[in-house]
Amino acid sequence: MTDPASARRGLFLVFMILFLDIIGIAIIMPVLPAFLSELTGDTISDAAIDGGWLLLVYSAMQFLFAPLIGNLSDRFGRRPVLLASVLTFAIDNLICALATSFGMLFVGRILAGISGASLSTASAFIADVSDDTNRAKNFGLIGIAFGTGFALGPVIGGALGEFGPRVPFYGAALLSFLNFVIAFFLLPETLERKHRRRFDWRRANPLGALRQMRTYPGIGWVLLVFFLYWQAHAVYPAVWSFVAAYRYGWSEGQIGLSLGVFGICSAIVMAFVLPRVVSLIGEWRSGALGLVFCCIGLIGYAFAFQGWMVYAVIAATCLEALADPPLRSIAAAKVPPSAQGELQGALSSISSFTTILGPLMFAHIFSSFTTPNAPIRFAGAPYLLSAALIAGAVLLYVTRLKPVDVSRKVTGASGQDCLNPDQSS
């Protein structure tokens, strides 16, 4: 697409697709404990296990289908694949809203994971309409969509959840249907027929990029730090709502507010603090500082025995948002320009794997420490395990990743999740 006006319209529409999709994912987070308890009759401790299975299947579908859907968009174009994904997500949320059993909810989350894998297609759309002068800025729209969507989604979901735990699912379905209608009439196609290629199953492989990354010196340590970092962060979608409901007795609205505050603080740090810190102390030290604050924050959440303490920890440790963008920049500096796409694929595979493993692991730990016969009652146990993982990441970071001089400046918009197609989950 060479027409600047069409390119701007397409970018705006893709941003709105991602933004509304992220809100549709985040809008249900505050009501999961109440909804699962209503659906299964289980206690909050047992419902956390059910929630872990839902997050696992969602992430597993993204892991399996992201490269497949990306390859389909190379064969048939971006527009039909994006439209199909948005419509599937709408159907998923409607199924979840009408679910009368855990099995129906499970099927709905399978569809959600498949449709959520369309982020790779959205990234390809952005690449189609970008050039060397604006590609980084355009990819920054993905980070903005994630940051604002995850900040607003839980707040909206918590407010809607006050009218019943199924209401946010209806709201997400309505947003997705609206998203589909707008995109159907306005979204342009960006991949010309002469650039389309035959579909090849060998290229639709989620592990291919990881294997290729082994050929670049030092990148393995960066990927291992990323693995520990993302594995630790999987604790938030896995148990945040359950810990809040169990420990503080928070309502859906209160859970949504806490998640919204967390997201807003992170977005502020990414947008305004990160560029200044990087210019003052450099990328390597900024990354180390972010990892240290992340570890401190997780310990703080573990021992936040009263609700107000959660907000104090958020405010005191929000600089943890400094970690991700410098890590991405360090990783990018270790591979040549021709391998940046492969790097994205490797990071995507790692992120998907951690969101598959994390929910069940943290949910089981939460359940083990909160059941009536638990030898020690401590709802903050999952956060302590996450803190240990981050401590390991810090150790690897300072001993194996030496400071590097990366000329490219990291900005708040392009740093957040803009190279991570699976944190939708």
XYZ file of C-alpha atoms in Angstrom, residues 161-374:
214
model
C -19.087 -7.496 36.733
C -21.072 -5.692 39.409
C -24.165 -6.561 37.323
C -23.209 -10.241 37.137
C -20.151 -12.324 36.200
C -21.500 -13.054 32.697
C -22.016 -9.426 31.724
C -18.332 -8.727 30.813
C -18.413 -11.669 28.374
C -21.441 -10.139 26.648
C -19.583 -6.824 26.594
C -16.509 -8.432 25.033
C -18.676 -10.163 22.407
C -20.358 -6.852 21.545
C -16.997 -5.094 21.186
C -15.713 -7.850 18.918
C -18.802 -7.814 16.689
C -18.509 -4.030 16.409
C -14.823 -4.494 15.607
C -15.699 -6.948 12.833
C -18.329 -4.696 11.234
C -15.997 -1.685 11.149
C -13.103 -3.730 9.746
C -15.323 -5.446 7.160
C -16.238 -2.125 5.556
C -13.048 -0.133 6.074
C -10.022 -2.433 6.431
C -7.935 -2.475 3.218
C -5.829 -5.340 1.890
C -2.102 -4.606 2.050
C -0.491 -7.715 0.540
C -0.469 -7.562 -3.252
C -1.078 -10.822 -5.112
C 2.357 -10.758 -6.696
C 3.922 -10.942 -3.211
C 1.851 -13.880 -1.975
C 3.447 -17.299 -1.721
C 2.380 -20.918 -1.520
C 1.531 -22.234 1.947
C 4.285 -24.454 3.370
C 3.665 -26.491 6.539
C 7.395 -26.608 7.243
C 7.403 -22.833 7.658
C 4.403 -22.887 10.009
C 6.558 -24.245 12.831
C 6.536 -22.535 16.250
C 9.955 -23.931 17.164
C 11.813 -23.073 13.964
C 12.902 -19.603 15.060
C 14.205 -20.921 18.376
C 16.408 -23.444 16.610
C 17.799 -20.762 14.313
C 18.665 -18.440 17.219
C 21.233 -20.949 18.479
C 23.555 -19.884 15.661
C 24.048 -16.365 17.086
C 26.666 -16.007 19.890
C 25.278 -14.864 23.246
C 21.624 -14.768 22.221
C 20.888 -17.922 24.201
C 21.545 -16.154 27.499
C 19.237 -13.298 26.507
C 16.483 -15.766 25.650
C 16.976 -17.548 28.986
C 16.627 -14.239 30.871
C 13.472 -13.552 28.871
C 12.138 -17.000 29.761
C 12.621 -16.435 33.504
C 11.216 -12.905 33.257
C 8.066 -13.915 31.383
C 7.608 -17.056 33.465
C 7.589 -14.912 36.593
C 5.117 -12.460 35.071
C 2.696 -15.278 34.309
C 1.740 -15.092 37.993
C -0.336 -11.969 37.386
C -3.000 -13.336 35.025
C -2.884 -16.690 36.835
C -3.617 -15.692 40.435
C -3.939 -11.916 40.891
C -7.748 -12.033 40.896
C -7.836 -15.146 43.092
C -5.405 -13.781 45.680
C -7.374 -10.519 45.828
C -10.698 -12.322 46.305
C -9.300 -14.777 48.875
C -7.052 -12.485 50.898
C -8.907 -9.160 50.782
C -12.449 -10.187 49.880
C -12.396 -7.740 46.957
C -15.328 -7.489 44.581
C -14.994 -7.688 40.823
C -14.906 -3.894 40.653
C -12.113 -3.656 43.200
C -10.067 -6.311 41.398
C -10.570 -4.490 38.113
C -9.492 -1.190 39.656
C -6.275 -2.700 41.019
C -5.399 -4.176 37.633
C -6.209 -0.879 35.954
C -3.925 1.049 38.313
C -1.159 -1.491 37.700
C -1.523 -1.103 33.938
C -1.689 2.694 34.017
C 1.417 2.975 36.189
C 3.310 0.671 33.839
C 2.154 2.666 30.807
C 3.277 5.936 32.414
C 6.708 4.505 33.167
C 7.040 3.128 29.642
C 5.969 6.361 27.988
C 7.667 9.023 30.125
C 10.240 7.531 32.511
C 11.962 4.935 30.332
C 13.404 7.311 27.672
C 14.893 9.564 30.361
C 16.362 6.721 32.406
C 17.919 5.094 29.338
C 19.499 8.392 28.293
C 20.945 8.860 31.793
C 22.268 5.400 32.685
C 22.092 3.418 29.442
C 20.084 0.417 28.344
C 21.983 -2.272 30.249
C 21.664 -0.543 33.635
C 18.033 0.345 32.905
C 17.269 -3.314 32.305
C 19.036 -4.354 35.501
C 17.164 -1.678 37.456
C 13.829 -2.866 36.082
C 14.545 -6.495 36.985
C 15.516 -5.544 40.549
C 12.318 -3.522 41.025
C 10.352 -6.426 39.580
C 11.791 -8.781 42.200
C 11.096 -6.315 45.016
C 7.534 -5.819 43.791
C 6.768 -9.548 43.743
C 8.040 -9.915 47.300
C 5.873 -6.955 48.252
C 2.722 -8.526 46.764
C 3.503 -11.777 48.586
C 3.431 -10.022 51.959
C 0.689 -7.470 51.198
C -1.711 -8.742 53.857
C -4.112 -5.800 53.487
C -5.646 -4.394 50.343
C -4.122 -0.928 50.625
C -0.671 -2.496 50.638
C -1.191 -3.681 47.059
C -1.501 -0.110 45.851
C 1.543 0.899 47.893
C 3.594 -1.834 46.240
C 2.363 -0.821 42.774
C 3.398 2.789 43.385
C 6.749 1.898 44.949
C 7.860 -0.664 42.365
C 6.293 0.507 39.086
C 9.822 1.007 37.738
C 9.762 -2.727 37.032
C 8.352 -1.654 33.651
C 11.891 -0.533 32.770
C 13.039 -4.124 32.257
C 11.359 -5.272 29.057
C 12.385 -2.666 26.406
C 16.135 -2.712 27.184
C 16.063 -6.523 27.130
C 14.508 -6.426 23.683
C 17.098 -3.931 22.465
C 19.980 -6.035 23.799
C 18.529 -9.082 22.058
C 18.148 -7.187 18.778
C 21.760 -6.001 18.959
C 22.982 -9.611 18.992
C 21.467 -10.627 15.654
C 21.870 -9.096 12.170
C 19.062 -7.093 10.510
C 18.177 -10.044 8.322
C 17.357 -12.120 11.410
C 15.161 -9.632 13.298
C 12.007 -11.401 12.156
C 13.378 -14.740 13.358
C 14.161 -13.101 16.692
C 10.532 -12.014 17.009
C 9.444 -15.558 16.348
C 11.809 -16.915 18.996
C 10.581 -14.424 21.588
C 6.998 -15.260 20.688
C 7.624 -18.971 21.205
C 9.195 -18.355 24.605
C 6.345 -16.084 25.685
C 3.732 -18.620 24.616
C 5.488 -21.435 26.453
C 5.645 -19.473 29.706
C 1.967 -18.598 29.506
C 1.210 -22.289 28.992
C 3.290 -23.459 31.953
C 2.720 -20.512 34.285
C -1.049 -20.561 34.868
C -1.206 -24.171 36.044
C 1.969 -23.911 38.089
C 0.950 -20.766 39.961
C -2.683 -21.839 40.300
C -1.632 -25.130 41.898
C 0.673 -23.334 44.316
C -2.099 -20.911 45.271
C -4.539 -23.770 45.786
C -2.035 -25.776 47.848
C -1.458 -22.873 50.231
C -5.105 -21.823 50.611
C -7.079 -25.071 50.958
C -8.557 -25.786 54.430
C -6.061 -28.619 55.061
C -2.990 -26.661 53.895
